[in-house]
Coordinates of N, CA, C and O in Angstrom, one line a residue:
X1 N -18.5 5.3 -22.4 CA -18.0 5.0 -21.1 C -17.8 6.4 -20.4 O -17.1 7.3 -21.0
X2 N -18.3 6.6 -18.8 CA -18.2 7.7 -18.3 C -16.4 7.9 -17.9 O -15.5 7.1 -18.0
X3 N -16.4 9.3 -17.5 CA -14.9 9.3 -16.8 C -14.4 8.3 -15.5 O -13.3 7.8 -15.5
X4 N -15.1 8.3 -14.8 CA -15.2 7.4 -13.9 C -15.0 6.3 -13.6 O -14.5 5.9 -12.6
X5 N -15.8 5.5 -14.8 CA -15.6 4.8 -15.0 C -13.9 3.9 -15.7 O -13.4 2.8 -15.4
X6 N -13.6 5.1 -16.6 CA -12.7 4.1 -17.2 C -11.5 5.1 -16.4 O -10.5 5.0 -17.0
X7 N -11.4 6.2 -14.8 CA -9.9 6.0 -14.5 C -10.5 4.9 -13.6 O -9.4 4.8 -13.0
X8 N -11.2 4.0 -12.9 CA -11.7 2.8 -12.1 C -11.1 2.1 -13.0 O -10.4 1.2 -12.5
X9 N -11.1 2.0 -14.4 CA -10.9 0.2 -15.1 C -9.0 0.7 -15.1 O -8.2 -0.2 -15.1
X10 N -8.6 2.0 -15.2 CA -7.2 2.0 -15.4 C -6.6 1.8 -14.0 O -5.7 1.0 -13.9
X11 N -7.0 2.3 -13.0 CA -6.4 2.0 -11.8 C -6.6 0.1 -11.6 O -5.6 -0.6 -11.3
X12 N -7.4 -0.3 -11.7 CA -7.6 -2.1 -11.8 C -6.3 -2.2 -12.1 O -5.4 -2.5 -11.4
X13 N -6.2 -1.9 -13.9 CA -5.5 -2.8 -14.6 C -3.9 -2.2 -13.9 O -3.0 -3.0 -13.8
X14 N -3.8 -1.2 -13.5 CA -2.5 -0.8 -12.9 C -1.9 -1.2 -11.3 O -0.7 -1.4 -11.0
X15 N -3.2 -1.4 -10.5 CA -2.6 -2.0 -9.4 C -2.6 -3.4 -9.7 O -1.5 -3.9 -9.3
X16 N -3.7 -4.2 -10.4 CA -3.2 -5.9 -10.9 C -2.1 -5.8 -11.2 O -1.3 -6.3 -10.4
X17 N -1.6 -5.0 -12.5 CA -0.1 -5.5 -12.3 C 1.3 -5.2 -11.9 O 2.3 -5.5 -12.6
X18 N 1.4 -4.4 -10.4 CA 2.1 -4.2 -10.1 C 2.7 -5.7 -9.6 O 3.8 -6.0 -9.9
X19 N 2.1 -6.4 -8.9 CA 2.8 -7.6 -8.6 C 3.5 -8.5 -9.7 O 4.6 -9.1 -9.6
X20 N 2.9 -8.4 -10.6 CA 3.5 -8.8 -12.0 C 5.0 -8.3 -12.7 O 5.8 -9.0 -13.3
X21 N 5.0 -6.9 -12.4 CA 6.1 -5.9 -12.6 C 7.3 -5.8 -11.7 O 8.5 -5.3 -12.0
X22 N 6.7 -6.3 -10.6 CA 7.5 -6.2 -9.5 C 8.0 -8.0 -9.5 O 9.2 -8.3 -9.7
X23 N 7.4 -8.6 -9.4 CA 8.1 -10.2 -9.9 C 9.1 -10.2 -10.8 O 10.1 -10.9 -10.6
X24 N 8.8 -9.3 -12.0 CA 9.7 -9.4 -13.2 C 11.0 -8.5 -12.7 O 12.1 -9.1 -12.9
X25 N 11.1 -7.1 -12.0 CA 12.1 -6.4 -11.8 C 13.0 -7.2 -10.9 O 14.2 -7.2 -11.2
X26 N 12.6 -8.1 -9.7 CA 13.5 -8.9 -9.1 C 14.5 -9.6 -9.6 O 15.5 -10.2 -9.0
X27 N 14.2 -9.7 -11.4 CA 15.0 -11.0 -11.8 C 16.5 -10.0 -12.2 O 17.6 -10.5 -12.6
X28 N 16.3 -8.7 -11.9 CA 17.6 -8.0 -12.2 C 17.9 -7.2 -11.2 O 19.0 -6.8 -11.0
X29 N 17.1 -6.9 -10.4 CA 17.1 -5.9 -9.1 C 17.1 -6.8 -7.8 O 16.4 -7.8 -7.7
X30 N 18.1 -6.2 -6.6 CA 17.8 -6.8 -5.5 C 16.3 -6.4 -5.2 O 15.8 -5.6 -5.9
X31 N 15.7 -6.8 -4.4 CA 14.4 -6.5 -3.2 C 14.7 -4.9 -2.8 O 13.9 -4.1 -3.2
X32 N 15.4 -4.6 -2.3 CA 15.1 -3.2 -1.7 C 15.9 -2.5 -2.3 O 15.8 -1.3 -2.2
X33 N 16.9 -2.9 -3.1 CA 17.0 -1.4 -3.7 C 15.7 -1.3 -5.0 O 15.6 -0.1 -5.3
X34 N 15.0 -2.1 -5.7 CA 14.4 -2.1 -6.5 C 13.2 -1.4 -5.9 O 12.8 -0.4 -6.5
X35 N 12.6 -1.9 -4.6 CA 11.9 -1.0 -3.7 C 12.0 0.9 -4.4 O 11.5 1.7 -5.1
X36 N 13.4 0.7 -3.3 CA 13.7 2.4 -3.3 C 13.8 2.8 -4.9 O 13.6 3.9 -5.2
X37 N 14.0 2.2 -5.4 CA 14.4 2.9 -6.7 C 12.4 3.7 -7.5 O 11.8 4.8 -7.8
X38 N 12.2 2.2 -7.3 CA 10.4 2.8 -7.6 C 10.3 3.6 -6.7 O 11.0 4.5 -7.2
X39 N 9.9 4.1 -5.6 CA 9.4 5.4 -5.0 C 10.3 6.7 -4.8 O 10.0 7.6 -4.0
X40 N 11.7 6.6 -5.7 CA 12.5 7.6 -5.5 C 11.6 8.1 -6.6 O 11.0 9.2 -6.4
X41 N 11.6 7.6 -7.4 CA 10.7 8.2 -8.9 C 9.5 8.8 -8.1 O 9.3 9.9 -7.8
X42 N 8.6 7.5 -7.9 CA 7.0 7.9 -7.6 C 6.5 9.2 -7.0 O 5.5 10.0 -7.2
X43 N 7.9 9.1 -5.9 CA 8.3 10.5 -4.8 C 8.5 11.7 -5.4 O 7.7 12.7 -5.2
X44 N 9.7 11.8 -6.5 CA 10.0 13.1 -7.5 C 8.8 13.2 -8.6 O 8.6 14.3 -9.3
X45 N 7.9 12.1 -8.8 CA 6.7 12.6 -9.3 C 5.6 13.7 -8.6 O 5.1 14.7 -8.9
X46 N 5.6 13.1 -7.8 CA 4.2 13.7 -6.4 C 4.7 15.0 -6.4 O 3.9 16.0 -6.4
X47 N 6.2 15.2 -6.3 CA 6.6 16.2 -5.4 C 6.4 17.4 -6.5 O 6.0 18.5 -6.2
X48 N 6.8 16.9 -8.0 CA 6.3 17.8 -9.2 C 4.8 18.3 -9.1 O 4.3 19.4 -9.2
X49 N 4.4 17.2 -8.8 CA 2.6 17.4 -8.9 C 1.9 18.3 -7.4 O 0.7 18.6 -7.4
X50 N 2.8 18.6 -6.5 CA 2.8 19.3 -5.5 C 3.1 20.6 -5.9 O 2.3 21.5 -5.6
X51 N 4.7 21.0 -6.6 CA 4.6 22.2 -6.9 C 4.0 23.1 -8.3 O 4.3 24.1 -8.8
X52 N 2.8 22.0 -8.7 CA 2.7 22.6 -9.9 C 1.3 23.0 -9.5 O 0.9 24.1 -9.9
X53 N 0.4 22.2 -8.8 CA -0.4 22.8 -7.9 C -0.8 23.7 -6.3 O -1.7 23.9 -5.5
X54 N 0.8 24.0 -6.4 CA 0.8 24.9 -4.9 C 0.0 24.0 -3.8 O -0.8 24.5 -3.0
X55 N 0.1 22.9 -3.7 CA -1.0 22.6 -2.5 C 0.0 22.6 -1.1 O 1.2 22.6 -1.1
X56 N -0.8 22.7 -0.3 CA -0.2 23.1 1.2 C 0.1 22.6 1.9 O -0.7 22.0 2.5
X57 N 1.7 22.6 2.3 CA 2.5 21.7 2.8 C 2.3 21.7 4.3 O 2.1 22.8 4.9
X58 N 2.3 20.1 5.3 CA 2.5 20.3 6.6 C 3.2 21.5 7.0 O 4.0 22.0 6.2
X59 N 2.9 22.1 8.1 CA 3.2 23.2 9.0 C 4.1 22.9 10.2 O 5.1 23.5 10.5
X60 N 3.5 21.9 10.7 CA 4.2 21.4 11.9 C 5.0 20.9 12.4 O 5.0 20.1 11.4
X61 N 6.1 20.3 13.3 CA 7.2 19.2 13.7 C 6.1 18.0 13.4 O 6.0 17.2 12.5
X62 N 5.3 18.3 14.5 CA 4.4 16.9 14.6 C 3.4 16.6 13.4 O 2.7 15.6 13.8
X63 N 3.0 16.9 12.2 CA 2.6 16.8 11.3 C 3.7 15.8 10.6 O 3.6 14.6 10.6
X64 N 4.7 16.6 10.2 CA 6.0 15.9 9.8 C 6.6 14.5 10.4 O 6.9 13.5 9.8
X65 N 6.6 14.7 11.8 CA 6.8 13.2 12.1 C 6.1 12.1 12.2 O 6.4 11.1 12.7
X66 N 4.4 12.7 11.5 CA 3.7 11.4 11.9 C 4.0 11.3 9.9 O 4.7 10.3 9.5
X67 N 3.8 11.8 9.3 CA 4.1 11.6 7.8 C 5.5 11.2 7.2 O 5.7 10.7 6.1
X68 N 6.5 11.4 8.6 CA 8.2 10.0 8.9 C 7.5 9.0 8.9 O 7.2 8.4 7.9
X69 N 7.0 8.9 10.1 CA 6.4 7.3 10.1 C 5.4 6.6 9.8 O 5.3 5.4 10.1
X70 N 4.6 7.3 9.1 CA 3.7 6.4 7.7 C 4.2 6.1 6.7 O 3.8 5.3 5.9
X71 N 5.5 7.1 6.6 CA 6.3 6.7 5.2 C 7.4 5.6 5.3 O 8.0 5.0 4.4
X72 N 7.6 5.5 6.6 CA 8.4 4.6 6.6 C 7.4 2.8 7.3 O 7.8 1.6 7.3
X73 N 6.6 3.2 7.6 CA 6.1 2.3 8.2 C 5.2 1.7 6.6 O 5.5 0.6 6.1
X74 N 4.4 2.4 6.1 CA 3.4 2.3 4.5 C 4.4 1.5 3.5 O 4.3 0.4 3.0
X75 N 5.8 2.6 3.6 CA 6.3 2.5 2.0 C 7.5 1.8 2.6 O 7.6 0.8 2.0
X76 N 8.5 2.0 3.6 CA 9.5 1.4 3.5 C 9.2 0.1 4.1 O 9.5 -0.9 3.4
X77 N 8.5 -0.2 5.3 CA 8.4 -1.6 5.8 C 7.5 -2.1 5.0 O 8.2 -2.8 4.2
X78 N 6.6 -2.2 4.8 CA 5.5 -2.5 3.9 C 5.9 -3.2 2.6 O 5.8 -4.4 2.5
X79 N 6.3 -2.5 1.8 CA 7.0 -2.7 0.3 C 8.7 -3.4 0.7 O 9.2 -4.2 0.0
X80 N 9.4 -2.9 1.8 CA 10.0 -3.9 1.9 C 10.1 -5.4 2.0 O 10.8 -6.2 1.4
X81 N 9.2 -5.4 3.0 CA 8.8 -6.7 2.9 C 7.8 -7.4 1.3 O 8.0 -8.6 1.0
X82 N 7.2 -6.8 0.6 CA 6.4 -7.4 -0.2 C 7.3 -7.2 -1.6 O 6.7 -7.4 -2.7
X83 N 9.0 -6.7 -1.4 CA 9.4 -6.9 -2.4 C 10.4 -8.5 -2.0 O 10.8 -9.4 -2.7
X84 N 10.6 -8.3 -0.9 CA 11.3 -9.4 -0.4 C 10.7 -10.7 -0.1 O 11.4 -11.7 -0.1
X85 N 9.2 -10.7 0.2 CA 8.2 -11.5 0.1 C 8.2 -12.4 -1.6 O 8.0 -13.6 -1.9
X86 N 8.4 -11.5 -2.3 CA 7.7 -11.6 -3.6 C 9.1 -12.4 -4.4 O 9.1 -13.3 -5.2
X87 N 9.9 -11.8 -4.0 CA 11.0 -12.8 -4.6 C 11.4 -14.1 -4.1 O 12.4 -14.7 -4.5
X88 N 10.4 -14.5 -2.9 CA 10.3 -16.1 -2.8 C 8.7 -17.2 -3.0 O 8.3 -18.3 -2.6
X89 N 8.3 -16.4 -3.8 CA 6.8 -17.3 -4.3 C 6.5 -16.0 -5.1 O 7.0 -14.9 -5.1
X90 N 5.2 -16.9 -6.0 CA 5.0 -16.5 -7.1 C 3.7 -15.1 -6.8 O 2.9 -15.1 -5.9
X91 N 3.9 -14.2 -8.0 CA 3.2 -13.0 -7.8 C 1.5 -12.6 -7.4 O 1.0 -11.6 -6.7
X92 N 1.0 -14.0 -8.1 CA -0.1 -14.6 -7.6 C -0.3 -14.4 -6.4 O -0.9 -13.4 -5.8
X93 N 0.3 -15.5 -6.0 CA 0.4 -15.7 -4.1 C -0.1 -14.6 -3.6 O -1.2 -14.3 -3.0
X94 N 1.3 -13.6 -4.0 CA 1.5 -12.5 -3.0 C 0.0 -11.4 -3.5 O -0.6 -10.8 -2.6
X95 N -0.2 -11.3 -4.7 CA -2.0 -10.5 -4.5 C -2.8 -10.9 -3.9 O -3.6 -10.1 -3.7
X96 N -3.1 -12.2 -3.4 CA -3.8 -13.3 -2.8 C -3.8 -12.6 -1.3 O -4.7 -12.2 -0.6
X97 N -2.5 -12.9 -1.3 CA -1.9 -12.2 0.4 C -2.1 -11.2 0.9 O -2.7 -11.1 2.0
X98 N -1.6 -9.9 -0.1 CA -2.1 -8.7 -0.3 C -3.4 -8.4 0.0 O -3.6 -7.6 0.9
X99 N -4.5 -9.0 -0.8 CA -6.0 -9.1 -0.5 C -6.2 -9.1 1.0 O -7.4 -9.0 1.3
X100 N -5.6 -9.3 1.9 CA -6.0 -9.2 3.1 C -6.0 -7.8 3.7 O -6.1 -7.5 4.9
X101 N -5.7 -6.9 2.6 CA -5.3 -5.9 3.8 C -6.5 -5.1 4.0 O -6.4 -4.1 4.7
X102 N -7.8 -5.3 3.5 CA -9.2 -4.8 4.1 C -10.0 -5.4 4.7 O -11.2 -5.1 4.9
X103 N -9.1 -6.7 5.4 CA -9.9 -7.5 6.0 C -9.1 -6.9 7.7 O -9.6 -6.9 8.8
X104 N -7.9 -6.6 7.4 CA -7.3 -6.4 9.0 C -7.8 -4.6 8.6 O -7.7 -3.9 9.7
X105 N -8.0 -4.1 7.9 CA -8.2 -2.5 8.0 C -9.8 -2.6 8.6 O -10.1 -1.9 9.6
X106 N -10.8 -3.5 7.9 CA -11.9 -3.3 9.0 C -11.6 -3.8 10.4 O -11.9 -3.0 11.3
X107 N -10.9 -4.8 10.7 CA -10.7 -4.9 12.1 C -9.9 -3.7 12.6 O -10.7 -3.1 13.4
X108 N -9.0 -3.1 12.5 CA -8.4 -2.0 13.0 C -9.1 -0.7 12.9 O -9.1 0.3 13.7
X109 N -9.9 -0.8 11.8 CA -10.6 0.7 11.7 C -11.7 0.4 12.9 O -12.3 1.3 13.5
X110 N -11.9 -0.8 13.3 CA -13.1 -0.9 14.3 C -13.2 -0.6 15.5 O -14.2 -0.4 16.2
X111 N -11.9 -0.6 16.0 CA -11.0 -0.5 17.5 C -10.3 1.0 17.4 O -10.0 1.7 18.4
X112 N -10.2 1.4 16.0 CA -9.4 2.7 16.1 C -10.1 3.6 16.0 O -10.1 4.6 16.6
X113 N -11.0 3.3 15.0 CA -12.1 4.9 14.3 C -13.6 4.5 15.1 O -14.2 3.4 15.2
X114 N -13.8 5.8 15.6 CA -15.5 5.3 16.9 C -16.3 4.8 15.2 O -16.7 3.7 15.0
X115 N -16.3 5.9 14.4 CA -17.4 5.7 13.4 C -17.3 4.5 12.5 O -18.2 4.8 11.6
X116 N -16.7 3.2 12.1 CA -16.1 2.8 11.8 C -16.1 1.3 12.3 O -15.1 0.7 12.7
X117 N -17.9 0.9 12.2 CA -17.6 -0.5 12.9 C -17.9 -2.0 12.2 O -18.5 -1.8 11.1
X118 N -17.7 -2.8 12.3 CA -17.6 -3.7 11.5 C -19.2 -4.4 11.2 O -19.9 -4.8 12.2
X119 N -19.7 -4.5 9.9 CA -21.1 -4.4 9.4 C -20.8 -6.2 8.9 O -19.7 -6.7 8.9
X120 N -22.0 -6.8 8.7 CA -22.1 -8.1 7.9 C -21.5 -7.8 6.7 O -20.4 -8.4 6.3
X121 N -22.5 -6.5 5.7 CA -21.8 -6.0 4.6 C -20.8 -5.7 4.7 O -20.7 -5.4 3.5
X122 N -19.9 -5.4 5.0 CA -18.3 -4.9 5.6 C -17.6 -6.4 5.1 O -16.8 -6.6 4.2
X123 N -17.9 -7.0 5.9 CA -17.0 -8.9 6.5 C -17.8 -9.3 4.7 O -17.0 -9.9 4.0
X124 N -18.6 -9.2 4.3 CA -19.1 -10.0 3.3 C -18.0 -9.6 2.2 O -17.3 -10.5 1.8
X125 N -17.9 -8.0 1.5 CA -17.3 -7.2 0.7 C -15.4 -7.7 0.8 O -14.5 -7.8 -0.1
X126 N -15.3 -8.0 2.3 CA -14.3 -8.2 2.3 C -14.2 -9.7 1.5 O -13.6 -9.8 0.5
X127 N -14.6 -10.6 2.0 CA -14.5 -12.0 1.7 C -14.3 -12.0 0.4 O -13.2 -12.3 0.0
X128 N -15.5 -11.5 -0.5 CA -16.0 -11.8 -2.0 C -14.5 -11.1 -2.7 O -14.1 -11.5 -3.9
X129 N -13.6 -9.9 -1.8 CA -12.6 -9.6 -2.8 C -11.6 -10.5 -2.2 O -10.8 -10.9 -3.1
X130 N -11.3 -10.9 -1.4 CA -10.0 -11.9 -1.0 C -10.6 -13.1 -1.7 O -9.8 -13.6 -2.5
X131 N -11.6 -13.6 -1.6 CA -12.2 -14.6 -2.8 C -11.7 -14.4 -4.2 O -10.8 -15.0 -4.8
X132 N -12.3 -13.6 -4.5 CA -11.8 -13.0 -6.1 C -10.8 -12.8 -6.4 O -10.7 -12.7 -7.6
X133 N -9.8 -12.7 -5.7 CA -8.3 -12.7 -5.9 C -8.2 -14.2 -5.9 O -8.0 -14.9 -6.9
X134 N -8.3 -14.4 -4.8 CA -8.0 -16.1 -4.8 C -8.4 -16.7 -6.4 O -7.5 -17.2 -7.1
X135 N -9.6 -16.6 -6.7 CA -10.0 -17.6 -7.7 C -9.2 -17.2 -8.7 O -8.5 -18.2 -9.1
X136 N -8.7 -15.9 -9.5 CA -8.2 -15.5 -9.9 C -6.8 -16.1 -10.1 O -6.5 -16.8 -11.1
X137 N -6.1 -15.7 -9.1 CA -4.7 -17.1 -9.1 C -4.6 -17.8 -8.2 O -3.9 -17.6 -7.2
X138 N -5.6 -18.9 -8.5 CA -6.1 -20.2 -7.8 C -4.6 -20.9 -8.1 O -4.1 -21.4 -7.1
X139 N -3.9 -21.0 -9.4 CA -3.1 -22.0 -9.8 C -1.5 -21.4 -9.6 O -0.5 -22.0 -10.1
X140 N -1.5 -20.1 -8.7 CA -0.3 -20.6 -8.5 C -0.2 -19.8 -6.5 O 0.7 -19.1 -6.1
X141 N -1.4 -20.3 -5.8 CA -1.1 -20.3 -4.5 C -0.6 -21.6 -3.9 O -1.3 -22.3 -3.2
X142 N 0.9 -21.9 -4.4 CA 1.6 -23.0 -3.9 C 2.5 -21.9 -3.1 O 2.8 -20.8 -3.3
X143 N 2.9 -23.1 -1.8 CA 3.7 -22.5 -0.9 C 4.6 -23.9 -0.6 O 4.3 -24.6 0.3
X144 N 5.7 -24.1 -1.4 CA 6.5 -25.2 -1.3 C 8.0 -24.4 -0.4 O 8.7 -23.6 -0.9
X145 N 8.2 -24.9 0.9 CA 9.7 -24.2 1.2 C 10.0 -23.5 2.4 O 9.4 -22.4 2.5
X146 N 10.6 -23.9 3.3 CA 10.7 -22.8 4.3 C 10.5 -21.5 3.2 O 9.4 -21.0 3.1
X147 N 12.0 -20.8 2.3 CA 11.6 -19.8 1.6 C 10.2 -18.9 1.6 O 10.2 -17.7 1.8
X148 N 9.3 -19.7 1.3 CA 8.5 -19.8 0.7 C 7.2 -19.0 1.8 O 6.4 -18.1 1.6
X149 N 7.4 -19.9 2.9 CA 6.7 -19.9 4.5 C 7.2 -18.2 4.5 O 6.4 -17.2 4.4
X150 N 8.7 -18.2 4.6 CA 8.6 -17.3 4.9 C 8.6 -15.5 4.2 O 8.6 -14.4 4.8
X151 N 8.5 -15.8 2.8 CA 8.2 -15.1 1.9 C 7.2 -14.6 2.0 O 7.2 -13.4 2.2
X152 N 5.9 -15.5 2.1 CA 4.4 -15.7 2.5 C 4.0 -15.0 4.1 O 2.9 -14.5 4.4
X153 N 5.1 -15.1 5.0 CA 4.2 -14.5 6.4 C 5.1 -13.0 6.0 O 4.8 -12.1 6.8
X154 N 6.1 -12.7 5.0 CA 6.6 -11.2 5.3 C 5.4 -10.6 4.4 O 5.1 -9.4 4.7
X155 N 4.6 -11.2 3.3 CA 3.7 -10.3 2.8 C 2.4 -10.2 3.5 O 1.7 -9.2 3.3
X156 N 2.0 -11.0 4.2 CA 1.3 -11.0 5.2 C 1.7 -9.8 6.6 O 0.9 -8.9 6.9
X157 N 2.5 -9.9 7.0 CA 2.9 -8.6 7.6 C 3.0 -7.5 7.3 O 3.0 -6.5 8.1
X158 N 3.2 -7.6 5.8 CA 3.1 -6.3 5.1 C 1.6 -6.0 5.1 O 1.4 -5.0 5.8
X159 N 0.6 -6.4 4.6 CA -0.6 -6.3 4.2 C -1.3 -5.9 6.3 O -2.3 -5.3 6.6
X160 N -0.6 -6.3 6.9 CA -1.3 -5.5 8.2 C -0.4 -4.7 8.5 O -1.1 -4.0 9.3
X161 N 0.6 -4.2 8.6 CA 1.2 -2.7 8.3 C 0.9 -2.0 7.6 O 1.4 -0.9 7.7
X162 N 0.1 -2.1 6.4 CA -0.2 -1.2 5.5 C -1.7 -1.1 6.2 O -2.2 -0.1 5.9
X163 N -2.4 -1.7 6.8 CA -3.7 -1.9 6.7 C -3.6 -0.9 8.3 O -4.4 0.0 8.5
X164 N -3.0 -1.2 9.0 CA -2.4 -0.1 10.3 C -2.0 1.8 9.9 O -2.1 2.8 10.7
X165 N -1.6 1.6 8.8 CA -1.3 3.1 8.4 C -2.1 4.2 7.4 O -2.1 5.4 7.1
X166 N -2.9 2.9 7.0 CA -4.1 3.6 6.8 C -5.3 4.2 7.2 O -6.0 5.2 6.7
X167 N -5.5 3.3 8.3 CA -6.6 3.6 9.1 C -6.1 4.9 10.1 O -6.6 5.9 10.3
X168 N -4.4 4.3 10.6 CA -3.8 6.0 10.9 C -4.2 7.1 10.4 O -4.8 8.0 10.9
X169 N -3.7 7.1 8.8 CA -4.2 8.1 8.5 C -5.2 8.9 8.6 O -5.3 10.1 8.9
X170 N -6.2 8.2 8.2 CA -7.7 8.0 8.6 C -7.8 8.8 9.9 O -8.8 9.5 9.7
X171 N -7.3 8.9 10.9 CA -7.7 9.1 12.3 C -6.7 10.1 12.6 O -6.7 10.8 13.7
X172 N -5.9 10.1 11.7 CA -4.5 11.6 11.9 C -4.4 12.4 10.9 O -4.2 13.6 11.2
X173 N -4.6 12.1 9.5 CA -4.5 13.2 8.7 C -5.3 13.9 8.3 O -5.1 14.7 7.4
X174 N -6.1 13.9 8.7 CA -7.7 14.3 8.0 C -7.4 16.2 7.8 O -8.0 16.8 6.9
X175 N -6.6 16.8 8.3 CA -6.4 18.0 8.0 C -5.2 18.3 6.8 O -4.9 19.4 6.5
X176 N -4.6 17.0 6.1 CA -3.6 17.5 5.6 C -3.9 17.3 3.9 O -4.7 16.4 3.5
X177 N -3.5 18.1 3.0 CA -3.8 17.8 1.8 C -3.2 16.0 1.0 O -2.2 15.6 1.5
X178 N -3.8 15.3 0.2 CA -3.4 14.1 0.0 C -1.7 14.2 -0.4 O -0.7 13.8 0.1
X179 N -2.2 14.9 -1.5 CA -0.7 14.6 -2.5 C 0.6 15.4 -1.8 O 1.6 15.1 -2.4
X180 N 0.9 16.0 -1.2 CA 2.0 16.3 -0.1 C 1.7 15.2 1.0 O 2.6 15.2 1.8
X181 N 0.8 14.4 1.3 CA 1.2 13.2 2.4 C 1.4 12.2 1.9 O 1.8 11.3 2.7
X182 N 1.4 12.0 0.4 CA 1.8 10.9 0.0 C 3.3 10.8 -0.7 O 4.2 10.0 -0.6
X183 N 3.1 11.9 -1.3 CA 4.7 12.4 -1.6 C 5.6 12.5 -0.3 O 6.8 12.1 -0.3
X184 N 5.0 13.1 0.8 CA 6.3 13.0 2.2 C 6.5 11.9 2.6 O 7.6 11.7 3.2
X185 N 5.5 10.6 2.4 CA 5.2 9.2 3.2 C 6.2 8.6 1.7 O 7.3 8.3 2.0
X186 N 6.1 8.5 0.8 CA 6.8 8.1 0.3 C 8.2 8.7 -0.2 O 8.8 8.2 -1.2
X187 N 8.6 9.6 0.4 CA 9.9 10.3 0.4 C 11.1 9.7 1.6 O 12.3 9.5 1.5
X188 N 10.3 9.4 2.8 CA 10.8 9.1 4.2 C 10.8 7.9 3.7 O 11.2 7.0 4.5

């Protein structure tokens, strides 16, 4: 198996189960502090892996404050909601839900980025993976409950705020190194 291949099969098995991990931490953690708690870590991770590779920190006010509000918009509203989402229906659901966010990122990358327009193959790629999720946990996309409704439109909200700050990035950061915008976006 090439290298490539198998960090592709580790990232799968790692983002599959974050919904799973994150279902389970709720049963002892509130919603947002369990949030903050995961990216206070993830954050003092990046931020190690920034100074061990010297990479090159924003320069600017305005660099800085658009990397405030991707971080707070990506990681704080975003995972806010999909931790608070997630503690009213089941983990399923919410990857199900989740799965939308490349369906509103080609819409938004199409209006936002010139290069960047929506293809048959684009809408098809999209479908086949919100499909594939779906079939996947076919058996537990029940939505019984106000709760539930509303559990379901906060991860939904989440999945197009996150799908909004990426395509940002996309169209704002392109001069900045990754791992210092990810570590400042998830610091803020």
């Amino acid at each position: 198996m090439n290298l490539h291949l198998a960090v592709w099969l580790l990232l799968c098995l790692i983002w599959g189960s974050t919904w799973i991990f994150i279902k389970l931490g709720l049963d002892d953690w509130p919603p947002f502090l369990f949030a903050a708690m995961r990216f206070l870590l993830a954050s003092a991770i990046l931020w190690l892996i920034v100074l061990i590779r010297k990479d090159t920190l924003p320069r600017t006010r305005r660099d800085w404050m658009l990397i405030a509000w991707l971080g707070v918009t990506s990681f704080s509203l975003n995972y806010g909601l999909v931790f608070w989402g997630e503690n009213r229906i089941p983990s399923g659901l919410t990857a199900v839900l989740q799965a939308m966010i490349p369906a509103f990122g080609l819409v938004l990358a199409h209006y936002m980025l010139s290069n960047e327009r929506i293809t048959v193959a684009k809408l098809v790629g999209v479908a086949l993976g919100v499909a594939g999720v779906a079939v996947i946990f076919a058996d537990q996309m029940k939505i019984a409950g106000t709760s539930a409704v509303l559990g379901s439109a906060a991860i939904v909200v989440s999945a197009l705020v996150v799908a909004y700050t990426n395509v940002l990035v996309k169209l704002r950061c392109k001069h900045l190194q990754i791992t210092p915008l990810v570590a400042g976006q998830m610091t803020f």
